[in-house]
mmCIF file of C-alpha atoms and ligand atoms in Angstrom:
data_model
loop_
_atom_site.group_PDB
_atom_site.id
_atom_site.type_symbol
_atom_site.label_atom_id
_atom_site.label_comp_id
_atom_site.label_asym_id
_atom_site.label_seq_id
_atom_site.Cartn_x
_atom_site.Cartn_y
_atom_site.Cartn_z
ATOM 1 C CA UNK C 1 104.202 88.185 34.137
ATOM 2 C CA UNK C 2 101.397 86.133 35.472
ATOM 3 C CA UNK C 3 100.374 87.900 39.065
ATOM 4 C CA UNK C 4 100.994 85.226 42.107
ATOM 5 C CA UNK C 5 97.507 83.666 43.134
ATOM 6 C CA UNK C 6 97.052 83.940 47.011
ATOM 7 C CA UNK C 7 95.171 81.828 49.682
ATOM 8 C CA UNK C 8 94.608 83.423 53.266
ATOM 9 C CA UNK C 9 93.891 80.064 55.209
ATOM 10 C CA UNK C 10 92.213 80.506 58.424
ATOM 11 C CA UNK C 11 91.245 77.819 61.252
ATOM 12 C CA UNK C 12 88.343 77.992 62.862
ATOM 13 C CA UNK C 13 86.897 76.827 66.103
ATOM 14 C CA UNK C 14 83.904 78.075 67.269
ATOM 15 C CA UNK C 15 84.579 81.570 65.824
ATOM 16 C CA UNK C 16 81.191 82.662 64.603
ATOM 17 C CA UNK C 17 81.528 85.961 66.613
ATOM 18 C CA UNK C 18 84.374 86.902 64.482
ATOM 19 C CA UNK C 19 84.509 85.204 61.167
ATOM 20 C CA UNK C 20 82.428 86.832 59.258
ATOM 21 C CA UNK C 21 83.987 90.575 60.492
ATOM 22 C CA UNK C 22 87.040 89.101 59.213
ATOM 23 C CA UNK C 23 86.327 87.612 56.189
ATOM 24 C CA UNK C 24 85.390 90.830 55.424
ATOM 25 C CA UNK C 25 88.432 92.876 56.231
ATOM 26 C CA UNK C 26 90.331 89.881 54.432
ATOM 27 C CA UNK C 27 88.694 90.455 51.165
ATOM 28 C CA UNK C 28 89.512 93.889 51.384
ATOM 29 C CA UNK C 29 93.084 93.014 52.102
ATOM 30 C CA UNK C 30 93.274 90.836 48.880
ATOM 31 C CA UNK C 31 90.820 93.298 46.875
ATOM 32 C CA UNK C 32 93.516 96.025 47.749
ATOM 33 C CA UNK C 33 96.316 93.737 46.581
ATOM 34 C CA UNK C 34 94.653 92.865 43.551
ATOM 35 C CA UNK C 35 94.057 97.197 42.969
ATOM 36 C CA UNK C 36 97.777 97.479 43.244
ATOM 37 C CA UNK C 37 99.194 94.900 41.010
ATOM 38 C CA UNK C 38 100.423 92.633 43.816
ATOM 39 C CA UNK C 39 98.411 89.343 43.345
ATOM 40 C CA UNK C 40 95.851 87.826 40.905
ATOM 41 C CA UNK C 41 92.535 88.227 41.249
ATOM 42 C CA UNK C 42 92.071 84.706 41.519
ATOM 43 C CA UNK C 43 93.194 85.250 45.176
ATOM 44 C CA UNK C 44 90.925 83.058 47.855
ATOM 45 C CA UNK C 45 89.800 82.483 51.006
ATOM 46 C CA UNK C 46 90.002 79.553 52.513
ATOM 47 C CA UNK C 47 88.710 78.513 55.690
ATOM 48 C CA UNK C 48 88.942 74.984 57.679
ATOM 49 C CA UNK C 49 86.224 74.809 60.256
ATOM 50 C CA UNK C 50 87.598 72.388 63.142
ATOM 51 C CA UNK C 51 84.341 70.827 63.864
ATOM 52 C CA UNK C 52 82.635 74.058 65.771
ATOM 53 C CA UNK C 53 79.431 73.327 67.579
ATOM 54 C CA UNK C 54 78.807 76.867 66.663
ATOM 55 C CA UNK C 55 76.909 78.417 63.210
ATOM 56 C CA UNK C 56 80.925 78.911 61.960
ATOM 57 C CA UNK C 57 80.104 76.710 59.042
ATOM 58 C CA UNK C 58 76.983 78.102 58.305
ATOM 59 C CA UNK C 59 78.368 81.409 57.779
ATOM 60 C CA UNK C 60 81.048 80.127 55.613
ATOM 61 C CA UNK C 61 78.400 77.908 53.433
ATOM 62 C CA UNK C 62 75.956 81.607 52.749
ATOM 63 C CA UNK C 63 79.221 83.377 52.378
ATOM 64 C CA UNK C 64 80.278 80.817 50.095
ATOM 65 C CA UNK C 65 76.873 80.564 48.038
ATOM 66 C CA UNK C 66 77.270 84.465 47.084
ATOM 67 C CA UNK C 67 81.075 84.337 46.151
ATOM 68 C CA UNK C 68 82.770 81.697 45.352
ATOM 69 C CA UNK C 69 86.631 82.994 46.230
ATOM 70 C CA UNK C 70 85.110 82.039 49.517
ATOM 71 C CA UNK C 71 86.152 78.360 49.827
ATOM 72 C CA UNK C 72 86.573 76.023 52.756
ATOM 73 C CA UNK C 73 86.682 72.532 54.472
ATOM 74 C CA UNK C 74 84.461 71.699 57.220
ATOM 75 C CA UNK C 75 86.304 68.394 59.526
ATOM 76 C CA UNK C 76 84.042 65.846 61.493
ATOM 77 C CA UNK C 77 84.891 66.743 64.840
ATOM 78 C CA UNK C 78 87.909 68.575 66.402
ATOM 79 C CA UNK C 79 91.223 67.984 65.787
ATOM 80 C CA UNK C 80 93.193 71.082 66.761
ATOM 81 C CA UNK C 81 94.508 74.050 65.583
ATOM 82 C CA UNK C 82 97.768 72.514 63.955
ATOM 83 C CA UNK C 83 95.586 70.055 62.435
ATOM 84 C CA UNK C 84 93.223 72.692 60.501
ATOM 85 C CA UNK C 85 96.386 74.461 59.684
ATOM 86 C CA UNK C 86 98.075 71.470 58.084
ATOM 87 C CA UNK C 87 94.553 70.382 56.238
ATOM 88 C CA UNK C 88 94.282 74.546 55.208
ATOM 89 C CA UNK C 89 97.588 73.822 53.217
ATOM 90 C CA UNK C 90 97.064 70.954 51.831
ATOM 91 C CA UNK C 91 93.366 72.199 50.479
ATOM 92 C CA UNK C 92 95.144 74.882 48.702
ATOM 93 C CA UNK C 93 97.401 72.798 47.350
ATOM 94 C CA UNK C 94 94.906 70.830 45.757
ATOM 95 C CA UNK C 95 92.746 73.624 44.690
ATOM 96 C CA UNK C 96 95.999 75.409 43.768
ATOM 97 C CA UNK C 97 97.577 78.404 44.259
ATOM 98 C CA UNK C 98 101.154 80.420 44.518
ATOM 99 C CA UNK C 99 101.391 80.552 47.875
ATOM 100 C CA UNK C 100 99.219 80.828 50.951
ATOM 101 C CA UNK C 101 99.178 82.704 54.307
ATOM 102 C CA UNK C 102 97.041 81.216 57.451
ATOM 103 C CA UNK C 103 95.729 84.050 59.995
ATOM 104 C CA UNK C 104 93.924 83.564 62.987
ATOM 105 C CA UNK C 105 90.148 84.264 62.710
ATOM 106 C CA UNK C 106 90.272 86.644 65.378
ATOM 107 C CA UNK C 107 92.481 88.697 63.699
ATOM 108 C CA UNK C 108 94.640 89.169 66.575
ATOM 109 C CA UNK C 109 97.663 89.058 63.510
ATOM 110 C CA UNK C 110 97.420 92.578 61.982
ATOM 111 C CA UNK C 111 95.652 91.986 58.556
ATOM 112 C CA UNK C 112 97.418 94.570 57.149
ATOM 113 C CA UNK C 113 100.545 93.447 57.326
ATOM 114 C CA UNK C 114 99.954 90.576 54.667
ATOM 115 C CA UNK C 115 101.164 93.376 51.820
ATOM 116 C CA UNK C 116 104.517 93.042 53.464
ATOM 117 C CA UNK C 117 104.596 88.836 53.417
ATOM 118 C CA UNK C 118 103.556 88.778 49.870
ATOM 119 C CA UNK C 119 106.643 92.135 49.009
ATOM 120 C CA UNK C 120 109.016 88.910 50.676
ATOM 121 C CA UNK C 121 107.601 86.310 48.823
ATOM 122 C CA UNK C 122 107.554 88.350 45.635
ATOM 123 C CA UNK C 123 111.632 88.811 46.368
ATOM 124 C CA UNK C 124 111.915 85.442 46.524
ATOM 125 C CA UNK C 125 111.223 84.133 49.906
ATOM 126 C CA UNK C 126 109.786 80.295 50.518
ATOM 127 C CA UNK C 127 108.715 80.986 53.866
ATOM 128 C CA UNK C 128 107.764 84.476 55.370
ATOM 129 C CA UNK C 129 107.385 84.083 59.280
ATOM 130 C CA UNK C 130 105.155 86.829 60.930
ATOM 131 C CA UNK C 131 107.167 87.681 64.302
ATOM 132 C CA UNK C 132 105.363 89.458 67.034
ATOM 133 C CA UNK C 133 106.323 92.802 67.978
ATOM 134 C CA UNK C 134 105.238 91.942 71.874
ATOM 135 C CA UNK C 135 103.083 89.797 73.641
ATOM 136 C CA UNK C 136 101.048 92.371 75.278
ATOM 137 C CA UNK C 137 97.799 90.774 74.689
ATOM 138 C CA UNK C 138 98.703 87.250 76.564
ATOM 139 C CA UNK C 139 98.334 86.766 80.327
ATOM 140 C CA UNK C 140 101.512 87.063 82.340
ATOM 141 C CA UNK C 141 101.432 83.165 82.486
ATOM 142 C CA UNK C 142 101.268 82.689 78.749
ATOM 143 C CA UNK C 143 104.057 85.246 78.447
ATOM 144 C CA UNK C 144 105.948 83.091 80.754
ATOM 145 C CA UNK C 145 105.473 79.687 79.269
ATOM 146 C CA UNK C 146 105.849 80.648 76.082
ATOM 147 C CA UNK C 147 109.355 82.425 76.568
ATOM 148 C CA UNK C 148 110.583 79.521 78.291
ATOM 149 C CA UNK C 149 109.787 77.269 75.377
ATOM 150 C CA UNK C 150 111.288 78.658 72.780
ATOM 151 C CA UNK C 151 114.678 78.950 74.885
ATOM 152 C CA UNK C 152 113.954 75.575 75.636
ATOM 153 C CA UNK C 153 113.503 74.368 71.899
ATOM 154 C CA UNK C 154 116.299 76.401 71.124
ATOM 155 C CA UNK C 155 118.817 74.907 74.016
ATOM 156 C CA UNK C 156 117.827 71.041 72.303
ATOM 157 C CA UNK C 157 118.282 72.344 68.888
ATOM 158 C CA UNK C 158 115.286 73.333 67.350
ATOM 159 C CA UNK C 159 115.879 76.764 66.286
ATOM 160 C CA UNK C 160 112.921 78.152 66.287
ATOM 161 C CA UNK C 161 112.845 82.665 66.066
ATOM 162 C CA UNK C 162 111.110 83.764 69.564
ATOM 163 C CA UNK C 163 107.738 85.002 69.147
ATOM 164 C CA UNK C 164 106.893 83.571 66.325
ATOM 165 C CA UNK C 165 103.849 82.191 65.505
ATOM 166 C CA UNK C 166 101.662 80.290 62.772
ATOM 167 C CA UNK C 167 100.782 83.836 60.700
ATOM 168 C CA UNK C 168 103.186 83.023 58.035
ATOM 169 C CA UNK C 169 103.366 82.820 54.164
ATOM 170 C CA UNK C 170 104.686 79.915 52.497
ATOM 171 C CA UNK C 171 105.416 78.940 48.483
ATOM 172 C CA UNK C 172 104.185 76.596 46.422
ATOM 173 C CA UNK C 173 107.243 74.856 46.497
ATOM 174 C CA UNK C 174 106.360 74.922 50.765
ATOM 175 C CA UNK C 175 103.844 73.468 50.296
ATOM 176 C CA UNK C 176 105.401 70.577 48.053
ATOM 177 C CA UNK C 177 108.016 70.047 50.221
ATOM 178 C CA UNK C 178 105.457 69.578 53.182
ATOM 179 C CA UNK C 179 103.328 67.011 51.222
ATOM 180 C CA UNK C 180 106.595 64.597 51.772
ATOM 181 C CA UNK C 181 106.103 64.919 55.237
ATOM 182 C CA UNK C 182 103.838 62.018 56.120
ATOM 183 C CA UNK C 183 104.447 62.280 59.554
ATOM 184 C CA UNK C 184 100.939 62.920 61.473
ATOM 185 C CA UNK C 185 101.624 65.150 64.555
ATOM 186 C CA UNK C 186 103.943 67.113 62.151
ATOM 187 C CA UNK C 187 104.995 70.711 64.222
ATOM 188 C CA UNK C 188 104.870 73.519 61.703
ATOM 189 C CA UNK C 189 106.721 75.939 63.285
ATOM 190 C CA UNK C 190 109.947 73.397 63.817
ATOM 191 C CA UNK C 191 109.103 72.214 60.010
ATOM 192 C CA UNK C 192 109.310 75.007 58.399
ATOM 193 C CA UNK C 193 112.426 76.347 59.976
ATOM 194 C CA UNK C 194 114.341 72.931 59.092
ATOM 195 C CA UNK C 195 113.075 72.767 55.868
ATOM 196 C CA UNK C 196 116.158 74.874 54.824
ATOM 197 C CA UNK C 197 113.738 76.951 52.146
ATOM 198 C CA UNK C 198 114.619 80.550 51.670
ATOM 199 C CA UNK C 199 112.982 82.138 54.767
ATOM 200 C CA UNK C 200 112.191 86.024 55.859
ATOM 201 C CA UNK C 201 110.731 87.563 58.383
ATOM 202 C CA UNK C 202 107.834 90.255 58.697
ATOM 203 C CA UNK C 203 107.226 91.877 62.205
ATOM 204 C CA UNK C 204 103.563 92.471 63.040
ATOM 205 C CA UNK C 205 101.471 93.840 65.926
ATOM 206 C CA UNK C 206 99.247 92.057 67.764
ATOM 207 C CA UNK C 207 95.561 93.134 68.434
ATOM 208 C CA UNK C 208 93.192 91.829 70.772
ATOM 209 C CA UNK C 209 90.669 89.797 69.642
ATOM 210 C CA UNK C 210 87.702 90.686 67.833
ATOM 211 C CA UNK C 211 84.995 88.763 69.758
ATOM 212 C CA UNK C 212 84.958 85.578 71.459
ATOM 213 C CA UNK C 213 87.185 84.063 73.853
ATOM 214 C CA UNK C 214 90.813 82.346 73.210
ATOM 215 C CA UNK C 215 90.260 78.631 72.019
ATOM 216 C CA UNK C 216 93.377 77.264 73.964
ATOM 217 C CA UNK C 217 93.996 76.512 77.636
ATOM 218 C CA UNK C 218 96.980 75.425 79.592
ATOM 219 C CA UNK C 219 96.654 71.880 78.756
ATOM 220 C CA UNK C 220 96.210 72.469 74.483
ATOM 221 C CA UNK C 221 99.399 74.397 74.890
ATOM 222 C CA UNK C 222 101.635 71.675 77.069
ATOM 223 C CA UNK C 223 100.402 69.147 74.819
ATOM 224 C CA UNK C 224 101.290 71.419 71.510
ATOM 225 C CA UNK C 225 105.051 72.249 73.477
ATOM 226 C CA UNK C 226 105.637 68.715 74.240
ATOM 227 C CA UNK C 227 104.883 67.694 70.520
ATOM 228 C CA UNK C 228 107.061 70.640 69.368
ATOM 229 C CA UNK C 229 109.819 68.970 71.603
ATOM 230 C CA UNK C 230 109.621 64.903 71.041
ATOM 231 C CA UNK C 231 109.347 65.729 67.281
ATOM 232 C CA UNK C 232 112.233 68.060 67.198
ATOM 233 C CA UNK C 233 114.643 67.010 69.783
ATOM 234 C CA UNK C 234 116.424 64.261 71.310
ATOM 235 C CA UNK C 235 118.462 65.918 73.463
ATOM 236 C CA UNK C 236 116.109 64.842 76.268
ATOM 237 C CA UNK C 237 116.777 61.469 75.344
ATOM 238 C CA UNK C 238 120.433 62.062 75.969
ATOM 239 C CA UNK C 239 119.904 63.618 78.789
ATOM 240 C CA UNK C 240 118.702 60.560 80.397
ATOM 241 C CA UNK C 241 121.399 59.089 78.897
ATOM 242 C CA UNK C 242 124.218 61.311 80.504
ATOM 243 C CA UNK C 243 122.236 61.561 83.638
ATOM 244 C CA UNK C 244 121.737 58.135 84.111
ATOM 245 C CA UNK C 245 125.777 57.004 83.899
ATOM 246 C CA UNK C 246 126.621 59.983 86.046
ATOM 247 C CA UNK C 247 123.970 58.309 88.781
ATOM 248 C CA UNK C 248 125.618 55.089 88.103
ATOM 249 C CA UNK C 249 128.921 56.716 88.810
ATOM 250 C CA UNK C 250 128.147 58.067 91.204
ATOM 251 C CA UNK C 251 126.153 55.069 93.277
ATOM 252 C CA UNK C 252 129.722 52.914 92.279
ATOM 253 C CA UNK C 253 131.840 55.894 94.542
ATOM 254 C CA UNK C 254 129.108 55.641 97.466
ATOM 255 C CA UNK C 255 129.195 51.761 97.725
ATOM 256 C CA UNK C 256 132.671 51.955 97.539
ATOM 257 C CA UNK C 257 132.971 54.054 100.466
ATOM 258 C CA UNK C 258 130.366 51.897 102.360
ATOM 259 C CA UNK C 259 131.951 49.016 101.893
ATOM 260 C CA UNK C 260 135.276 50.652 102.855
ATOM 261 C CA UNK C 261 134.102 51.888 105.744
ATOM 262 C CA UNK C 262 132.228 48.647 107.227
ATOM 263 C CA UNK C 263 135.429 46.820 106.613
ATOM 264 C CA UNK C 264 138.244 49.439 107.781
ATOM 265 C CA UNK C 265 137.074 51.872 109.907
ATOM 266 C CA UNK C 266 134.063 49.052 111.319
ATOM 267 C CA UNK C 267 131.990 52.209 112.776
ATOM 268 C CA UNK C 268 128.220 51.351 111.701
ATOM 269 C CA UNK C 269 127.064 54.086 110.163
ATOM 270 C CA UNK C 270 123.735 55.864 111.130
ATOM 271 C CA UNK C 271 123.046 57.678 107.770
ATOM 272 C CA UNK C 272 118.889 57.824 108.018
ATOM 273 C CA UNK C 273 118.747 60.721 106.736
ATOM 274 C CA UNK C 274 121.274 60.024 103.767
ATOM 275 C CA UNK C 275 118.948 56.813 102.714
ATOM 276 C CA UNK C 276 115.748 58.619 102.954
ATOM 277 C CA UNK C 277 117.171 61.725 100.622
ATOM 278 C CA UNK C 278 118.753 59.938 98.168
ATOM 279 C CA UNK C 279 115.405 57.465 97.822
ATOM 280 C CA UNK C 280 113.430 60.454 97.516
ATOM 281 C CA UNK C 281 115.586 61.903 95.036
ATOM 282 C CA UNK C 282 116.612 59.107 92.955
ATOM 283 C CA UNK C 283 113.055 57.947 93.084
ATOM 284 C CA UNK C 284 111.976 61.434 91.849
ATOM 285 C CA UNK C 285 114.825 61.549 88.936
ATOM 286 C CA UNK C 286 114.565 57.999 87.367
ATOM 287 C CA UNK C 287 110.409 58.810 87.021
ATOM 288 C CA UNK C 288 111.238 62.080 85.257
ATOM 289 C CA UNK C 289 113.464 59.762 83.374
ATOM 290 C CA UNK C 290 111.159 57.544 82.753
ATOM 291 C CA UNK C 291 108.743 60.523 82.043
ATOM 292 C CA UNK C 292 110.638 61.933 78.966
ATOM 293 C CA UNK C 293 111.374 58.423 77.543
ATOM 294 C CA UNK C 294 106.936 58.057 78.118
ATOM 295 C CA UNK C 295 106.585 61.079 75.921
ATOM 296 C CA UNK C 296 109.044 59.875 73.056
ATOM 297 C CA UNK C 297 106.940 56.397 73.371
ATOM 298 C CA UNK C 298 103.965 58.225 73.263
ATOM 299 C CA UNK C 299 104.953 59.963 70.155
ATOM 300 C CA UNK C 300 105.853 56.680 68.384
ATOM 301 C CA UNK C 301 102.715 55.185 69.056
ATOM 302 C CA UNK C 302 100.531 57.820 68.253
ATOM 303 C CA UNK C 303 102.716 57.920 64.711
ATOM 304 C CA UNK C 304 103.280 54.143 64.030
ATOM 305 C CA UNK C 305 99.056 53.424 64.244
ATOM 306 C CA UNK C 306 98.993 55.816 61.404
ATOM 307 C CA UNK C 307 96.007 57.521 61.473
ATOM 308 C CA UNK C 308 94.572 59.991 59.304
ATOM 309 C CA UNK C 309 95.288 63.423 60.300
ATOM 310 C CA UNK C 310 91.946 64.561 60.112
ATOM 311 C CA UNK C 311 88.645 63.213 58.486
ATOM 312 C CA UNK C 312 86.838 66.195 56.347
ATOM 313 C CA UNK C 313 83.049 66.115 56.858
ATOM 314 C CA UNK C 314 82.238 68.417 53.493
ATOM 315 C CA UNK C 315 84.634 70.337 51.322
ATOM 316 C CA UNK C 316 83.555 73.937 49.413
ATOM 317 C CA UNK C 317 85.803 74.103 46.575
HETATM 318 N N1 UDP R 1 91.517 77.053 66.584
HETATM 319 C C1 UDP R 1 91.238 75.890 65.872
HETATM 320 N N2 UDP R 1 91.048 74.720 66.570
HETATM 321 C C2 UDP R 1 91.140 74.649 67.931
HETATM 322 C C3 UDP R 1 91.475 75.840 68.623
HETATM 323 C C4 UDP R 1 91.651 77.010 67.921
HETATM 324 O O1 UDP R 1 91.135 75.904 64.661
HETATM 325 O O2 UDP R 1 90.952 73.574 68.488
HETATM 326 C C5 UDP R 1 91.706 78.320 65.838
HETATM 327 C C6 UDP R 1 90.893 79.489 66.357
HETATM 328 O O3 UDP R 1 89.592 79.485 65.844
HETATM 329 C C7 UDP R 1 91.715 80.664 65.890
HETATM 330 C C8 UDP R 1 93.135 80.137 65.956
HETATM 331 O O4 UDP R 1 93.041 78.726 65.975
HETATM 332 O O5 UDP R 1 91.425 81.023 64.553
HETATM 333 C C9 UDP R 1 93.859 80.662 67.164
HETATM 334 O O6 UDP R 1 93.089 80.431 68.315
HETATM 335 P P1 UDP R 1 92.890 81.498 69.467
HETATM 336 O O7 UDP R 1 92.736 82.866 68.897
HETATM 337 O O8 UDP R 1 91.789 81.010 70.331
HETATM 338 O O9 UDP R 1 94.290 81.369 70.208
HETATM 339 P P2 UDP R 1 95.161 82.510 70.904
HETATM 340 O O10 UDP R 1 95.168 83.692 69.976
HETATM 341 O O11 UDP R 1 94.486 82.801 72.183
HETATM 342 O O12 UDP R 1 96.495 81.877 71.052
HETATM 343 MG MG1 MG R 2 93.667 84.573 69.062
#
């Protein structure tokens, strides 16, 4: 039988500190698999530079010129990390291939552990998520946020595994499945767990990085989390919903008892402090209401203009 061919996709953002070190070990990786029987030798490399001010490209270009299982997309500016991922597939569907793997270019996902992704694939799996064996590499903030989001996603019905992250394997078929997706802020992690495709799981340690410093702040990572919610969830939505009537309701009793009391019991009542707490904090919940209904706007919007994803500058095939 015909020996799967394999494409390691890696995003890059002003990596040229690391990518060439790992290029290297990645080529060994696939050279290994190739020893053993594993994959074909038509195996690849393929790399989507996210518009890095940095010599990335230029590495990838020389690296390129001298072997040609080096491949790679360079994009006009940056777009983001889920934006070179979703470009990475898509090249390597074009340029074809059996399935395809994206690592970071730091390495930080243990190289060595692709063997095991391609054993699940080979028994059949779509989609092989890499789950991290510990977080002891991230800040104590990072460890934090990123906890509470995946309970969140996973209390509004996303069910996404804890700890994982975008070092995964996916099929061909994947990857035709995803090309029906037109949506442009498409969330990979939530997309390929509700694809219903044949998934397994591979745990991995992670290492710190190579070189370099870590491409995303607190802000790239609320704006990633919020995405990962509006475009997998409306629970919020509900929320407001439920919230809002049991306001209402609860308003109705209070005026009732107002009105009750100015008529009846004719006592004037001297509730300052009443009026002043429940402005503050009806105030404060119908702009988080309004808040969460903003983001799902916002996500409409930024879908219904219908942008390209991404604009490729030049393309190494
Ligand atoms: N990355 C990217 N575009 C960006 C930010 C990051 O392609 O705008 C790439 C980056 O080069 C790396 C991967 O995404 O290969 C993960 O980034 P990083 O290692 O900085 O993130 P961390 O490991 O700290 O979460
Ligand atoms: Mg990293």
């Amino acid at each position: 039988m015909e020996k799967p061919v394999l494409a390691i996709i890696i995003p890059c953002y002003n990596e040229e500190l690391c990518l060439e070190t790992s290029i290297k070990k990645l080529f060994e990786v696939i050279q290994n698999l190739v020893s053993i029987n594993k994959i074909s030798d038509k195996s690849y490399i393929y790399v989507v530079d996210d518009g890095s001010k940095d010599k990335t490209w230029d590495i990838v270009e020389r690296i390129h010129s001298e072997n040609e299982h080096l491949k790679g997309l360079k994009f006009v500016r940056n777009f983001g990390n889920q934006k070179a991922l979703l470009a990475g597939l898509e090249g390597v569907r074009d340029i074809g291939c059996d399935c395809a793997i994206s690592i970071d270019a730091d390495l930080q996902q243990d190289e060595n552990a692709i063997e095991k992704f391609v054993d699940e694939y080979l028994n059949g799996a779509d989609v092989v998520c890499g789950i991290r064996n510990n977080r002891k590499t991230d800040s104590f903030i990072k460890k934090i946020t990123a906890l509470s989001f995946y309970k969140l996603m996973n209390i509004l019905g996303a069910k996404i595994p804890y700890n994982h992250s975008d070092f995964r394997l996916v099929s061909k078929r994947a990857l035709d499945i995803l090309a029906l997706y037109s949506e442009k802020y498409l969330f990979l992690r939530g997309f390929f767990n509700e694809a219903g495709l044949r998934t397994s799981y591979v745990n991995f340690d992670v290492k710190p990085r190579i070189a370099g410093e870590s491409k995303f702040n607190l802000v790239s990572l609320t704006g990633l989390a919020l995405n990962g919610i509006t475009s997998y969830s409306i629970v919020p939505l509900r929320f407001v919903t439920v919230l809002g009537f049991f306001m209402a309701l609860f308003g109705f009793i209070v005026g009732l008892e107002a009105v009750w009391e100015k008529i009846f019991l004719h006592n004037s009542p001297n509730g300052w402090a009443t009026l002043i707490v429940c402005l503050c904090v009806f105030g404060g919940v119908q702009l988080f209401c309004l808040g969460i209904i903003g983001e799902y706007v916002g996500q409409l919007f930024r879908e219904v203009k219908n942008r390209p994803r991404y604009i490729k500058e030049v393309e190494l095939k």
